[in-house]
Amino acid sequence: MNFPAAVRTAADSNSTDILAVANSPVLWACAIGVFLVIVVQSVIYMKAARIAAPHIGMSQAELKTSFRAGAISALGPSLAVVMVAVALLTVFGTPAVLVRIGLIGSVSYETAAAAIAANSAGAELGGPTYTQAVFGLALAAMSLGGAMWMIATLILTPLLKKGDSALRKVNPAIMMVVPGAAMVAAFMVLGIGELPKSWIHVVAFVSSAAIMTVLMVIAKKVNRPWIKEWALGIAIILSLSITYAATRL
Amino acid sequence: MSKATELHEALGAFDKTTSRWGRITMIMGLFFSLAAPAYLVFFAGLDIEVAGILTAFGALAAVFGVIWIVEPLTYFPILGASSMYQAFMIGNISNKLLPAAMIAQATIGVKPGTRKGELASVAAICGAATVHLTSLFIFVGLLGTWLVSVIPGDMIQTVQFYILPTVMGAVVVQAIVSQKAPRSAVIALVVSVVVVFIVQLYKPFGLFSTAVAVISTAALAWVLRDRRTLGSPEDTTAESELPEGPVY
C-alpha cells in the first residue's frame, strides 16, 4: 500500500487539509493493529470452542455451521456499515474511519463525539475551522470516549460474572428511559444546532431526516428488515447528493 | 474421571481461556486505538493541548457517560462473559453480532443461555468478525481510499462541510424509531430548540449546549415518564426490547 498523502505534506495545525495527517502511516499502522488483534482474538476463541465442544455434546460440524451462519448473516450489515464508512472517509481519513466507525464505535456516536470535541475548542466539525489540530483533538476525544466502553467492559464483565447483585439491582425503568432519552437529545441538539448556519445546512438535515423517515415507513409496510439496515447509508449518501446539488444552485 | 467432572473441567478451561485472552486482546485493542491519537497529539507536531483534550473529554462524558456504563450492563445477559470481549471491540453489536448469534443458534437448534448456545454464539461472532474485517479492508481500506482520491475536490468539500447535519438528520429519526419512546423524543425536540435558541442569543453558551440539552432531556424524560408502563421491572432481555439499529 502507498501513503502518498502523508509523505507529501508536513503537519500544520492551521491547515484544513485533514487528510494529510488523517492518512498518516502511523495511523494506518494503529488501524491495522486493531484489525490484527481481532483476528488473534477470533483464532484463540475458535480454538477454545473447538476444544470445549465435544465435552458438552457439540460436534465440530455444529461449530462450523455456527461459524458459517454468523459469517453469512453478517454480510448484509457489514456492507451497510461499509457504505456509511465510505461517506465519512473525507471527514476522518481511512484509518480513523476503519477503527472508529467500522469497528469499535458507530457513525452516530463518533460523528456526535467529534462535533462535541470540536465545539469544546470553539471550532466546528467539517467547516473552515476544522483544521488538522481540531481533527487531532476530535480523534483524541473519540478514542478516549470509545476507550471508556472498553474499560467499562473490562471492569464490569468479571463483576457481572460473579453475579454482583448491586449491579443487577439498577432500576430497570431508569435504564429504559434515561439512556435512550439522552441519545435522542444528543443527536437532536447537534442536528438542530446546525440549522441556523445556512439554508444549505437546513437542506442537509431535513432531506436526510425525510429520507430516513420514508425508508423506515417502507421497511415497516413491506416488513423487510434489511431496509432498516441499509437506511442510514442510503439516507446519508442521497442527502449528501441533494446537498451537493443545492450548493451548485 | 466422571462425566460431570470432565464436563466441568472442559468448560472451566474454556471460560479461563476466553476470559484471560479476551481481556488481553481487548487491552491490546485499547492500546492501538489510543496510540493513534497519542501520536497526533504528542509526536505529529500539531498544536494540541492536553488541557483542551480534557475539556473535550469532559464535554463528551457529560453527554455519553451514562451510556458507557449502561451498554455493557444491557448486553451482558444476552452475550455472556466470553463474548463481551469480542462484541465491544468488533462493534455493531445490536445490528450485526446479536442477529449473527441468534441465527447460528437457530440453525443448529440450540437455545440461548445454554452452554451449547454460548459456544454457538462465540463461533458465530468469530464468523461475523471474519466477514466484517474482510469487507472493511477491501471496500473501505482499499476501494474507499481510491474512491476518495478520484472524486472532485468540491464534492469532498461539500461532504466535509455538511456531514454533521446530514448524519444527524438520519440518525435522530433512526434513534426515535428504535427507542419507541415518543414522549422522550418530544421532550428532546423542545429542549433542543430552546437550547439552540439560547446559543443564538449568547454564543459562549455553545460550549455547554449539548451537555445541557442531554442532561435536561434525561431528567425531564425521567420525571415526566409514563408511570403506568414504566413503573415495574421488565424483562429487558426479551428480543423485542433490544434496540433495532446502531443506536449507540
GROMACS .gro file of C-alpha atoms in nm:
model
  497
    1MET     CA    1   0.000   0.000   0.000
    2ASN     CA    2   0.123   0.352  -0.067
    3PHE     CA    3   0.072   0.653   0.154
    4PRO     CA    4   0.115   0.946  -0.081
    5ALA     CA    5  -0.082   1.199   0.121
    6ALA     CA    6   0.123   1.152   0.433
    7VAL     CA    7   0.460   1.188   0.268
    8ARG     CA    8   0.352   1.490   0.068
    9THR     CA    9   0.272   1.733   0.344
   10ALA     CA   10   0.411   1.800   0.687
   11ALA     CA   11   0.168   1.857   0.972
   12ASP     CA   12   0.031   2.209   1.000
   13SER     CA   13  -0.205   2.286   1.288
   14ASN     CA   14  -0.394   2.553   1.096
   15SER     CA   15  -0.427   2.371   0.765
   16THR     CA   16  -0.770   2.235   0.678
   17ASP     CA   17  -0.609   1.960   0.470
   18ILE     CA   18  -0.724   1.698   0.722
   19LEU     CA   19  -0.636   1.401   0.507
   20ALA     CA   20  -0.265   1.494   0.511
   21VAL     CA   21  -0.250   1.391   0.878
   22ALA     CA   22  -0.554   1.162   0.890
   23ASN     CA   23  -0.400   0.918   0.642
   24SER     CA   24  -0.055   0.918   0.801
   25PRO     CA   25   0.134   0.585   0.810
   26VAL     CA   26   0.132   0.577   1.191
   27LEU     CA   27  -0.249   0.596   1.196
   28TRP     CA   28  -0.260   0.320   0.933
   29ALA     CA   29  -0.032   0.105   1.150
   30CYS     CA   30  -0.259   0.155   1.452
   31ALA     CA   31  -0.568   0.065   1.249
   32ILE     CA   32  -0.402  -0.249   1.116
   33GLY     CA   33  -0.301  -0.325   1.476
   34VAL     CA   34  -0.666  -0.324   1.584
   35PHE     CA   35  -0.756  -0.549   1.288
   36LEU     CA   36  -0.483  -0.798   1.381
   37VAL     CA   37  -0.585  -0.801   1.748
   38ILE     CA   38  -0.939  -0.901   1.646
   39VAL     CA   39  -0.802  -1.173   1.416
   40VAL     CA   40  -0.587  -1.311   1.700
   41GLN     CA   41  -0.883  -1.297   1.939
   42SER     CA   42  -1.110  -1.482   1.697
   43VAL     CA   43  -0.847  -1.755   1.639
   44ILE     CA   44  -0.800  -1.806   2.014
   45TYR     CA   45  -1.176  -1.814   2.076
   46MET     CA   46  -1.243  -2.062   1.794
   47LYS     CA   47  -0.968  -2.288   1.921
   48ALA     CA   48  -1.105  -2.277   2.275
   49ALA     CA   49  -1.455  -2.351   2.146
   50ARG     CA   50  -1.327  -2.644   1.938
   51ILE     CA   51  -1.159  -2.796   2.245
   52ALA     CA   52  -1.462  -2.748   2.469
   53ALA     CA   53  -1.731  -2.855   2.220
   54PRO     CA   54  -1.702  -3.237   2.238
   55HIS     CA   55  -1.733  -3.229   2.616
   56ILE     CA   56  -2.078  -3.070   2.604
   57GLY     CA   57  -2.204  -3.294   2.325
   58MET     CA   58  -2.148  -3.047   2.044
   59SER     CA   59  -1.991  -3.174   1.721
   60GLN     CA   60  -1.723  -2.993   1.524
   61ALA     CA   61  -1.973  -2.980   1.237
   62GLU     CA   62  -2.219  -2.787   1.454
   63LEU     CA   63  -1.946  -2.543   1.548
   64LYS     CA   64  -1.852  -2.497   1.184
   65THR     CA   65  -2.217  -2.444   1.091
   66SER     CA   66  -2.244  -2.176   1.361
   67PHE     CA   67  -1.935  -2.000   1.230
   68ARG     CA   68  -2.073  -2.007   0.876
   69ALA     CA   69  -2.420  -1.893   0.983
   70GLY     CA   70  -2.264  -1.600   1.168
   71ALA     CA   71  -2.049  -1.512   0.867
   72ILE     CA   72  -2.339  -1.519   0.620
   73SER     CA   73  -2.576  -1.322   0.842
   74ALA     CA   74  -2.308  -1.054   0.893
   75LEU     CA   75  -2.268  -0.993   0.521
   76GLY     CA   76  -2.561  -0.751   0.481
   77PRO     CA   77  -2.496  -0.549   0.799
   78SER     CA   78  -2.123  -0.532   0.718
   79LEU     CA   79  -2.180  -0.391   0.372
   80ALA     CA   80  -2.430  -0.143   0.518
   81VAL     CA   81  -2.157  -0.025   0.756
   82VAL     CA   82  -1.913  -0.006   0.463
   83MET     CA   83  -2.149   0.232   0.280
   84VAL     CA   84  -2.167   0.469   0.577
   85ALA     CA   85  -1.792   0.443   0.638
   86VAL     CA   86  -1.706   0.539   0.280
   87ALA     CA   87  -1.923   0.851   0.310
   88LEU     CA   88  -1.714   0.965   0.608
   89LEU     CA   89  -1.368   0.893   0.463
   90THR     CA   90  -1.304   1.256   0.370
   91VAL     CA   91  -1.400   1.378   0.717
   92PHE     CA   92  -1.186   1.148   0.932
   93GLY     CA   93  -0.948   0.974   0.688
   94THR     CA   94  -0.935   0.600   0.620
   95PRO     CA   95  -0.758   0.464   0.933
   96ALA     CA   96  -0.980   0.652   1.179
   97VAL     CA   97  -1.294   0.553   0.986
   98LEU     CA   98  -1.188   0.187   0.985
   99VAL     CA   99  -1.129   0.175   1.359
  100ARG     CA  100  -1.384   0.421   1.493
  101ILE     CA  101  -1.679   0.374   1.259
  102GLY     CA  102  -1.611   0.030   1.109
  103LEU     CA  103  -1.517  -0.136   1.435
  104ILE     CA  104  -1.530  -0.005   1.791
  105GLY     CA  105  -1.784   0.278   1.761
  106SER     CA  106  -2.062   0.367   1.524
  107VAL     CA  107  -2.124   0.652   1.283
  108SER     CA  108  -2.383   0.821   1.503
  109TYR     CA  109  -2.174   0.815   1.819
  110GLU     CA  110  -1.841   0.904   1.657
  111THR     CA  111  -1.978   1.192   1.449
  112ALA     CA  112  -2.152   1.332   1.757
  113ALA     CA  113  -1.833   1.287   1.963
  114ALA     CA  114  -1.619   1.462   1.703
  115ALA     CA  115  -1.865   1.751   1.681
  116ILE     CA  116  -1.877   1.790   2.060
  117ALA     CA  117  -1.496   1.785   2.080
  118ALA     CA  118  -1.464   2.045   1.802
  119ASN     CA  119  -1.724   2.266   1.974
  120SER     CA  120  -1.534   2.246   2.302
  121ALA     CA  121  -1.240   2.411   2.122
  122GLY     CA  122  -1.465   2.676   1.969
  123ALA     CA  123  -1.442   2.512   1.625
  124GLU     CA  124  -1.683   2.315   1.408
  125LEU     CA  125  -1.671   1.971   1.255
  126GLY     CA  126  -1.608   1.992   0.881
  127GLY     CA  127  -1.615   2.370   0.836
  128PRO     CA  128  -1.332   2.620   0.774
  129THR     CA  129  -1.237   2.589   1.141
  130TYR     CA  130  -1.193   2.211   1.109
  131THR     CA  131  -0.813   2.221   1.099
  132GLN     CA  132  -0.559   1.946   1.145
  133ALA     CA  133  -0.527   2.038   1.513
  134VAL     CA  134  -0.905   2.020   1.558
  135PHE     CA  135  -0.909   1.683   1.382
  136GLY     CA  136  -0.640   1.561   1.623
  137LEU     CA  137  -0.845   1.685   1.917
  138ALA     CA  138  -1.160   1.521   1.780
  139LEU     CA  139  -0.983   1.188   1.723
  140ALA     CA  140  -0.839   1.202   2.075
  141ALA     CA  141  -1.185   1.264   2.223
  142MET     CA  142  -1.350   0.996   2.008
  143SER     CA  143  -1.082   0.744   2.104
  144LEU     CA  144  -1.096   0.827   2.475
  145GLY     CA  145  -1.474   0.801   2.463
  146GLY     CA  146  -1.453   0.465   2.285
  147ALA     CA  147  -1.194   0.355   2.540
  148MET     CA  148  -1.449   0.416   2.815
  149TRP     CA  149  -1.675   0.145   2.668
  150MET     CA  150  -1.386  -0.100   2.664
  151ILE     CA  151  -1.277  -0.006   3.016
  152ALA     CA  152  -1.637  -0.042   3.139
  153THR     CA  153  -1.649  -0.384   2.972
  154LEU     CA  154  -1.317  -0.488   3.125
  155ILE     CA  155  -1.429  -0.381   3.473
  156LEU     CA  156  -1.795  -0.483   3.465
  157THR     CA  157  -1.772  -0.823   3.294
  158PRO     CA  158  -1.585  -1.000   3.578
  159LEU     CA  159  -1.816  -0.834   3.833
  160LEU     CA  160  -2.128  -0.941   3.644
  161LYS     CA  161  -1.989  -1.290   3.602
  162LYS     CA  162  -1.956  -1.319   3.978
  163GLY     CA  163  -2.322  -1.225   3.988
  164ASP     CA  164  -2.272  -0.893   4.157
  165SER     CA  165  -2.620  -0.823   4.287
  166ALA     CA  166  -2.574  -0.447   4.333
  167LEU     CA  167  -2.525  -0.404   3.959
  168ARG     CA  168  -2.827  -0.613   3.874
  169LYS     CA  169  -3.046  -0.406   4.101
  170VAL     CA  170  -3.007  -0.092   3.892
  171ASN     CA  171  -3.363   0.030   3.845
  172PRO     CA  172  -3.475  -0.111   3.508
  173ALA     CA  173  -3.710   0.180   3.447
  174ILE     CA  174  -3.419   0.424   3.472
  175MET     CA  175  -3.222   0.201   3.236
  176MET     CA  176  -3.506   0.212   2.986
  177VAL     CA  177  -3.579   0.584   2.997
  178VAL     CA  178  -3.259   0.775   3.064
  179PRO     CA  179  -3.002   0.641   2.813
  180GLY     CA  180  -3.250   0.646   2.524
  181ALA     CA  181  -3.363   1.000   2.603
  182ALA     CA  182  -3.000   1.112   2.637
  183MET     CA  183  -2.907   0.971   2.296
  184VAL     CA  184  -3.204   1.123   2.115
  185ALA     CA  185  -3.131   1.459   2.281
  186ALA     CA  186  -2.762   1.449   2.183
  187PHE     CA  187  -2.840   1.383   1.815
  188MET     CA  188  -3.131   1.626   1.815
  189VAL     CA  189  -2.942   1.923   1.962
  190LEU     CA  190  -2.639   1.864   1.739
  191GLY     CA  191  -2.864   1.846   1.434
  192ILE     CA  192  -3.086   2.142   1.518
  193GLY     CA  193  -2.781   2.347   1.615
  194GLU     CA  194  -2.672   2.324   1.250
  195LEU     CA  195  -2.991   2.478   1.115
  196PRO     CA  196  -2.918   2.848   1.182
  197LYS     CA  197  -2.585   2.824   0.993
  198SER     CA  198  -2.722   2.842   0.638
  199TRP     CA  199  -3.014   2.726   0.425
  200ILE     CA  200  -2.794   2.452   0.282
  201HIS     CA  201  -2.744   2.312   0.633
  202VAL     CA  202  -3.124   2.303   0.657
  203VAL     CA  203  -3.143   2.116   0.326
  204ALA     CA  204  -2.886   1.864   0.450
  205PHE     CA  205  -3.060   1.798   0.783
  206VAL     CA  206  -3.418   1.796   0.657
  207SER     CA  207  -3.352   1.584   0.345
  208SER     CA  208  -3.160   1.327   0.548
  209ALA     CA  209  -3.432   1.308   0.814
  210ALA     CA  210  -3.704   1.288   0.548
  211ILE     CA  211  -3.530   1.009   0.353
  212MET     CA  212  -3.478   0.813   0.675
  213THR     CA  213  -3.845   0.856   0.770
  214VAL     CA  214  -3.962   0.735   0.428
  215LEU     CA  215  -3.729   0.432   0.445
  216MET     CA  216  -3.849   0.344   0.795
  217VAL     CA  217  -4.213   0.365   0.685
  218ILE     CA  218  -4.143   0.149   0.380
  219ALA     CA  219  -3.950  -0.105   0.590
  220LYS     CA  220  -4.247  -0.135   0.822
  221LYS     CA  221  -4.509  -0.152   0.544
  222VAL     CA  222  -4.339  -0.425   0.342
  223ASN     CA  223  -4.185  -0.587   0.652
  224ARG     CA  224  -3.831  -0.601   0.515
  225PRO     CA  225  -3.576  -0.564   0.798
  226TRP     CA  226  -3.285  -0.524   0.553
  227ILE     CA  227  -3.420  -0.182   0.454
  228LYS     CA  228  -3.362  -0.068   0.813
  229GLU     CA  229  -3.004  -0.196   0.794
  230TRP     CA  230  -2.929  -0.001   0.480
  231ALA     CA  231  -3.138   0.303   0.567
  232LEU     CA  232  -2.860   0.504   0.731
  233GLY     CA  233  -2.615   0.460   0.444
  234ILE     CA  234  -2.881   0.534   0.181
  235ALA     CA  235  -3.005   0.843   0.368
  236ILE     CA  236  -2.654   0.985   0.413
  237ILE     CA  237  -2.543   0.930   0.052
  238LEU     CA  238  -2.870   1.053  -0.104
  239SER     CA  239  -2.886   1.355   0.124
  240LEU     CA  240  -2.522   1.445   0.050
  241SER     CA  241  -2.607   1.431  -0.323
  242ILE     CA  242  -2.907   1.659  -0.270
  243THR     CA  243  -2.692   1.896  -0.063
  244TYR     CA  244  -2.423   1.897  -0.331
  245ALA     CA  245  -2.687   1.987  -0.590
  246ALA     CA  246  -2.809   2.266  -0.359
  247THR     CA  247  -2.461   2.417  -0.334
  248ARG     CA  248  -2.450   2.447  -0.714
  249LEU     CA  249  -2.773   2.642  -0.742
  250MET     CA  250  -1.297  -3.935   3.588
  251SER     CA  251  -1.674  -3.900   3.599
  252LYS     CA  252  -1.869  -3.742   3.317
  253ALA     CA  253  -1.972  -3.448   3.535
  254THR     CA  254  -1.618  -3.352   3.639
  255GLU     CA  255  -1.496  -3.387   3.282
  256LEU     CA  256  -1.769  -3.150   3.166
  257HIS     CA  257  -1.691  -2.910   3.446
  258GLU     CA  258  -1.320  -2.907   3.366
  259ALA     CA  259  -1.372  -2.863   2.992
  260LEU     CA  260  -1.600  -2.565   3.042
  261GLY     CA  261  -1.375  -2.425   3.312
  262ALA     CA  262  -1.086  -2.434   3.066
  263PHE     CA  263  -1.298  -2.260   2.803
  264ASP     CA  264  -1.403  -1.988   3.044
  265LYS     CA  265  -1.046  -1.943   3.164
  266THR     CA  266  -0.902  -1.917   2.812
  267THR     CA  267  -1.168  -1.680   2.683
  268SER     CA  268  -1.170  -1.451   2.984
  269ARG     CA  269  -0.791  -1.436   3.004
  270TRP     CA  270  -0.729  -1.389   2.631
  271GLY     CA  271  -1.045  -1.187   2.587
  272ARG     CA  272  -0.911  -0.936   2.835
  273ILE     CA  273  -0.556  -0.941   2.698
  274THR     CA  274  -0.673  -0.885   2.340
  275MET     CA  275  -0.914  -0.613   2.447
  276ILE     CA  276  -0.637  -0.429   2.631
  277MET     CA  277  -0.422  -0.459   2.316
  278GLY     CA  278  -0.710  -0.320   2.108
  279LEU     CA  279  -0.742  -0.037   2.359
  280PHE     CA  280  -0.370   0.032   2.322
  281PHE     CA  281  -0.381   0.054   1.942
  282SER     CA  282  -0.696   0.266   1.942
  283LEU     CA  283  -0.537   0.516   2.182
  284ALA     CA  284  -0.194   0.506   2.015
  285ALA     CA  285  -0.330   0.676   1.703
  286PRO     CA  286  -0.447   0.999   1.874
  287ALA     CA  287  -0.148   0.986   2.111
  288TYR     CA  288   0.077   1.005   1.806
  289LEU     CA  289  -0.113   1.305   1.667
  290VAL     CA  290  -0.112   1.486   1.999
  291PHE     CA  291   0.245   1.426   2.109
  292PHE     CA  292   0.456   1.348   1.802
  293ALA     CA  293   0.295   1.486   1.487
  294GLY     CA  294   0.390   1.848   1.552
  295LEU     CA  295   0.030   1.960   1.580
  296ASP     CA  296  -0.061   2.227   1.829
  297ILE     CA  297  -0.295   2.030   2.055
  298GLU     CA  298  -0.302   2.095   2.427
  299VAL     CA  299  -0.372   1.825   2.683
  300ALA     CA  300  -0.598   2.069   2.869
  301GLY     CA  301  -0.806   2.101   2.552
  302ILE     CA  302  -0.839   1.724   2.529
  303LEU     CA  303  -0.954   1.705   2.889
  304THR     CA  304  -1.215   1.974   2.820
  305ALA     CA  305  -1.337   1.784   2.514
  306PHE     CA  306  -1.343   1.459   2.710
  307GLY     CA  307  -1.539   1.626   2.991
  308ALA     CA  308  -1.795   1.755   2.741
  309LEU     CA  309  -1.821   1.404   2.597
  310ALA     CA  310  -1.856   1.240   2.938
  311ALA     CA  311  -2.143   1.475   3.026
  312VAL     CA  312  -2.324   1.358   2.712
  313PHE     CA  313  -2.234   0.991   2.687
  314GLY     CA  314  -2.116   0.896   3.037
  315VAL     CA  315  -2.433   0.709   3.124
  316ILE     CA  316  -2.423   0.507   2.802
  317TRP     CA  317  -2.063   0.394   2.868
  318ILE     CA  318  -2.183   0.208   3.178
  319VAL     CA  319  -2.534   0.111   3.070
  320GLU     CA  320  -2.442  -0.057   2.742
  321PRO     CA  321  -2.218  -0.328   2.890
  322LEU     CA  322  -2.479  -0.389   3.161
  323THR     CA  323  -2.751  -0.429   2.898
  324TYR     CA  324  -2.565  -0.669   2.675
  325PHE     CA  325  -2.408  -0.893   2.940
  326PRO     CA  326  -2.713  -1.118   2.996
  327ILE     CA  327  -2.752  -1.165   2.620
  328LEU     CA  328  -2.389  -1.210   2.520
  329GLY     CA  329  -2.240  -1.393   2.817
  330ALA     CA  330  -1.897  -1.319   2.963
  331SER     CA  331  -1.677  -1.460   2.686
  332SER     CA  332  -1.850  -1.277   2.402
  333MET     CA  333  -1.842  -0.943   2.585
  334TYR     CA  334  -1.473  -0.904   2.499
  335GLN     CA  335  -1.545  -0.980   2.134
  336ALA     CA  336  -1.852  -0.763   2.100
  337PHE     CA  337  -1.719  -0.440   2.247
  338MET     CA  338  -1.415  -0.448   2.020
  339ILE     CA  339  -1.583  -0.555   1.697
  340GLY     CA  340  -1.875  -0.317   1.740
  341ASN     CA  341  -2.215  -0.301   1.570
  342ILE     CA  342  -2.350  -0.529   1.840
  343SER     CA  343  -2.725  -0.490   1.803
  344ASN     CA  344  -2.742  -0.477   1.426
  345LYS     CA  345  -2.481  -0.739   1.340
  346LEU     CA  346  -2.343  -0.954   1.620
  347LEU     CA  347  -2.666  -1.037   1.804
  348PRO     CA  348  -2.851  -1.138   1.485
  349ALA     CA  349  -2.547  -1.349   1.385
  350ALA     CA  350  -2.551  -1.529   1.720
  351MET     CA  351  -2.927  -1.583   1.711
  352ILE     CA  352  -2.924  -1.719   1.357
  353ALA     CA  353  -2.640  -1.958   1.442
  354GLN     CA  354  -2.826  -2.086   1.747
  355ALA     CA  355  -3.143  -2.134   1.545
  356THR     CA  356  -2.954  -2.310   1.263
  357ILE     CA  357  -2.812  -2.582   1.486
  358GLY     CA  358  -3.120  -2.582   1.709
  359VAL     CA  359  -2.981  -2.477   2.047
  360LYS     CA  360  -3.125  -2.236   2.300
  361PRO     CA  361  -2.961  -1.911   2.408
  362GLY     CA  362  -2.843  -1.920   2.767
  363THR     CA  363  -2.728  -2.285   2.745
  364ARG     CA  364  -2.360  -2.378   2.721
  365LYS     CA  365  -2.412  -2.511   2.368
  366GLY     CA  366  -2.582  -2.183   2.283
  367GLU     CA  367  -2.285  -1.991   2.420
  368LEU     CA  368  -2.035  -2.184   2.207
  369ALA     CA  369  -2.256  -2.138   1.902
  370SER     CA  370  -2.268  -1.764   1.958
  371VAL     CA  371  -1.891  -1.741   2.011
  372ALA     CA  372  -1.837  -1.922   1.681
  373ALA     CA  373  -2.099  -1.707   1.507
  374ILE     CA  374  -1.933  -1.387   1.628
  375CYS     CA  375  -1.596  -1.518   1.502
  376GLY     CA  376  -1.761  -1.580   1.164
  377ALA     CA  377  -1.921  -1.236   1.164
  378ALA     CA  378  -1.586  -1.077   1.257
  379THR     CA  379  -1.413  -1.254   0.968
  380VAL     CA  380  -1.665  -1.124   0.715
  381HIS     CA  381  -1.667  -0.778   0.868
  382LEU     CA  382  -1.289  -0.733   0.875
  383THR     CA  383  -1.261  -0.860   0.519
  384SER     CA  384  -1.529  -0.631   0.380
  385LEU     CA  385  -1.397  -0.329   0.572
  386PHE     CA  386  -1.045  -0.390   0.449
  387ILE     CA  387  -1.141  -0.438   0.085
  388PHE     CA  388  -1.426  -0.189   0.042
  389VAL     CA  389  -1.320   0.086   0.282
  390GLY     CA  390  -0.944   0.040   0.320
  391LEU     CA  391  -0.861  -0.021  -0.046
  392LEU     CA  392  -1.158   0.077  -0.267
  393GLY     CA  393  -1.271   0.364  -0.043
  394THR     CA  394  -0.928   0.525  -0.030
  395TRP     CA  395  -0.908   0.501  -0.407
  396LEU     CA  396  -1.258   0.648  -0.443
  397VAL     CA  397  -1.164   0.950  -0.231
  398SER     CA  398  -0.857   1.008  -0.447
  399VAL     CA  399  -1.065   1.033  -0.767
  400ILE     CA  400  -1.374   1.230  -0.661
  401PRO     CA  401  -1.353   1.605  -0.731
  402GLY     CA  402  -1.240   1.850  -0.465
  403ASP     CA  403  -1.562   2.048  -0.446
  404MET     CA  404  -1.753   1.727  -0.374
  405ILE     CA  405  -1.512   1.643  -0.092
  406GLN     CA  406  -1.566   1.992   0.044
  407THR     CA  407  -1.944   1.950   0.037
  408VAL     CA  408  -1.916   1.625   0.231
  409GLN     CA  409  -1.685   1.783   0.489
  410PHE     CA  410  -1.897   2.095   0.531
  411TYR     CA  411  -2.236   1.929   0.561
  412ILE     CA  412  -2.157   1.589   0.713
  413LEU     CA  413  -2.282   1.680   1.060
  414PRO     CA  414  -2.638   1.792   0.969
  415THR     CA  415  -2.662   1.505   0.719
  416VAL     CA  416  -2.564   1.232   0.965
  417MET     CA  417  -2.769   1.379   1.250
  418GLY     CA  418  -3.084   1.414   1.036
  419ALA     CA  419  -3.095   1.042   0.962
  420VAL     CA  420  -2.962   0.931   1.299
  421VAL     CA  421  -3.212   1.128   1.503
  422VAL     CA  422  -3.503   0.971   1.313
  423GLN     CA  423  -3.347   0.626   1.350
  424ALA     CA  424  -3.295   0.677   1.723
  425ILE     CA  425  -3.654   0.794   1.772
  426VAL     CA  426  -3.795   0.497   1.579
  427SER     CA  427  -3.586   0.234   1.756
  428GLN     CA  428  -3.627   0.380   2.105
  429LYS     CA  429  -4.008   0.370   2.072
  430ALA     CA  430  -4.034   0.645   2.334
  431PRO     CA  431  -4.234   0.928   2.172
  432ARG     CA  432  -4.257   1.121   2.496
  433SER     CA  433  -3.876   1.142   2.528
  434ALA     CA  434  -3.850   1.240   2.162
  435VAL     CA  435  -4.089   1.535   2.205
  436ILE     CA  436  -3.904   1.646   2.520
  437ALA     CA  437  -3.571   1.622   2.334
  438LEU     CA  438  -3.710   1.830   2.046
  439VAL     CA  439  -3.844   2.106   2.270
  440VAL     CA  440  -3.529   2.119   2.486
  441SER     CA  441  -3.304   2.123   2.177
  442VAL     CA  442  -3.493   2.410   2.013
  443VAL     CA  443  -3.475   2.613   2.334
  444VAL     CA  444  -3.103   2.538   2.381
  445VAL     CA  445  -3.016   2.625   2.021
  446PHE     CA  446  -3.217   2.948   2.051
  447ILE     CA  447  -3.020   3.046   2.364
  448VAL     CA  448  -2.693   2.974   2.181
  449GLN     CA  449  -2.802   3.215   1.906
  450LEU     CA  450  -2.854   3.489   2.164
  451TYR     CA  451  -2.545   3.412   2.369
  452LYS     CA  452  -2.269   3.237   2.174
  453PRO     CA  453  -2.042   3.132   2.465
  454PHE     CA  454  -2.324   2.905   2.587
  455GLY     CA  455  -2.244   2.688   2.283
  456LEU     CA  456  -1.965   2.520   2.480
  457PHE     CA  457  -2.214   2.362   2.718
  458SER     CA  458  -2.517   2.340   2.493
  459THR     CA  459  -2.501   1.969   2.410
  460ALA     CA  460  -2.443   1.864   2.770
  461VAL     CA  461  -2.719   2.094   2.896
  462ALA     CA  462  -2.965   1.961   2.637
  463VAL     CA  463  -2.880   1.597   2.713
  464ILE     CA  464  -2.893   1.629   3.091
  465SER     CA  465  -3.217   1.832   3.091
  466THR     CA  466  -3.383   1.592   2.848
  467ALA     CA  467  -3.280   1.289   3.053
  468ALA     CA  468  -3.405   1.450   3.373
  469LEU     CA  469  -3.734   1.568   3.220
  470ALA     CA  470  -3.791   1.232   3.046
  471TRP     CA  471  -3.749   1.062   3.383
  472VAL     CA  472  -3.975   1.300   3.574
  473LEU     CA  473  -4.242   1.301   3.303
  474ARG     CA  474  -4.222   0.929   3.219
  475ASP     CA  475  -4.536   0.723   3.169
  476ARG     CA  476  -4.564   0.570   3.515
  477ARG     CA  477  -4.822   0.312   3.412
  478THR     CA  478  -4.590   0.129   3.174
  479LEU     CA  479  -4.253   0.211   3.327
  480GLY     CA  480  -4.323   0.159   3.693
  481SER     CA  481  -4.249  -0.210   3.716
  482PRO     CA  482  -3.933  -0.407   3.639
  483GLU     CA  483  -3.946  -0.556   3.292
  484ASP     CA  484  -3.758  -0.834   3.124
  485THR     CA  485  -3.516  -0.622   2.929
  486THR     CA  486  -3.352  -0.929   2.778
  487ALA     CA  487  -3.658  -1.007   2.568
  488GLU     CA  488  -3.580  -0.989   2.200
  489SER     CA  489  -3.844  -0.726   2.138
  490GLU     CA  490  -3.677  -0.490   2.384
  491LEU     CA  491  -3.346  -0.477   2.202
  492PRO     CA  492  -3.264  -0.161   2.013
  493GLU     CA  493  -3.323  -0.230   1.649
  494GLY     CA  494  -3.046  -0.033   1.489
  495PRO     CA  495  -2.699   0.100   1.562
  496VAL     CA  496  -2.839   0.347   1.807
  497TYR     CA  497  -2.545   0.396   2.038
   0.00000   0.00000   0.00000
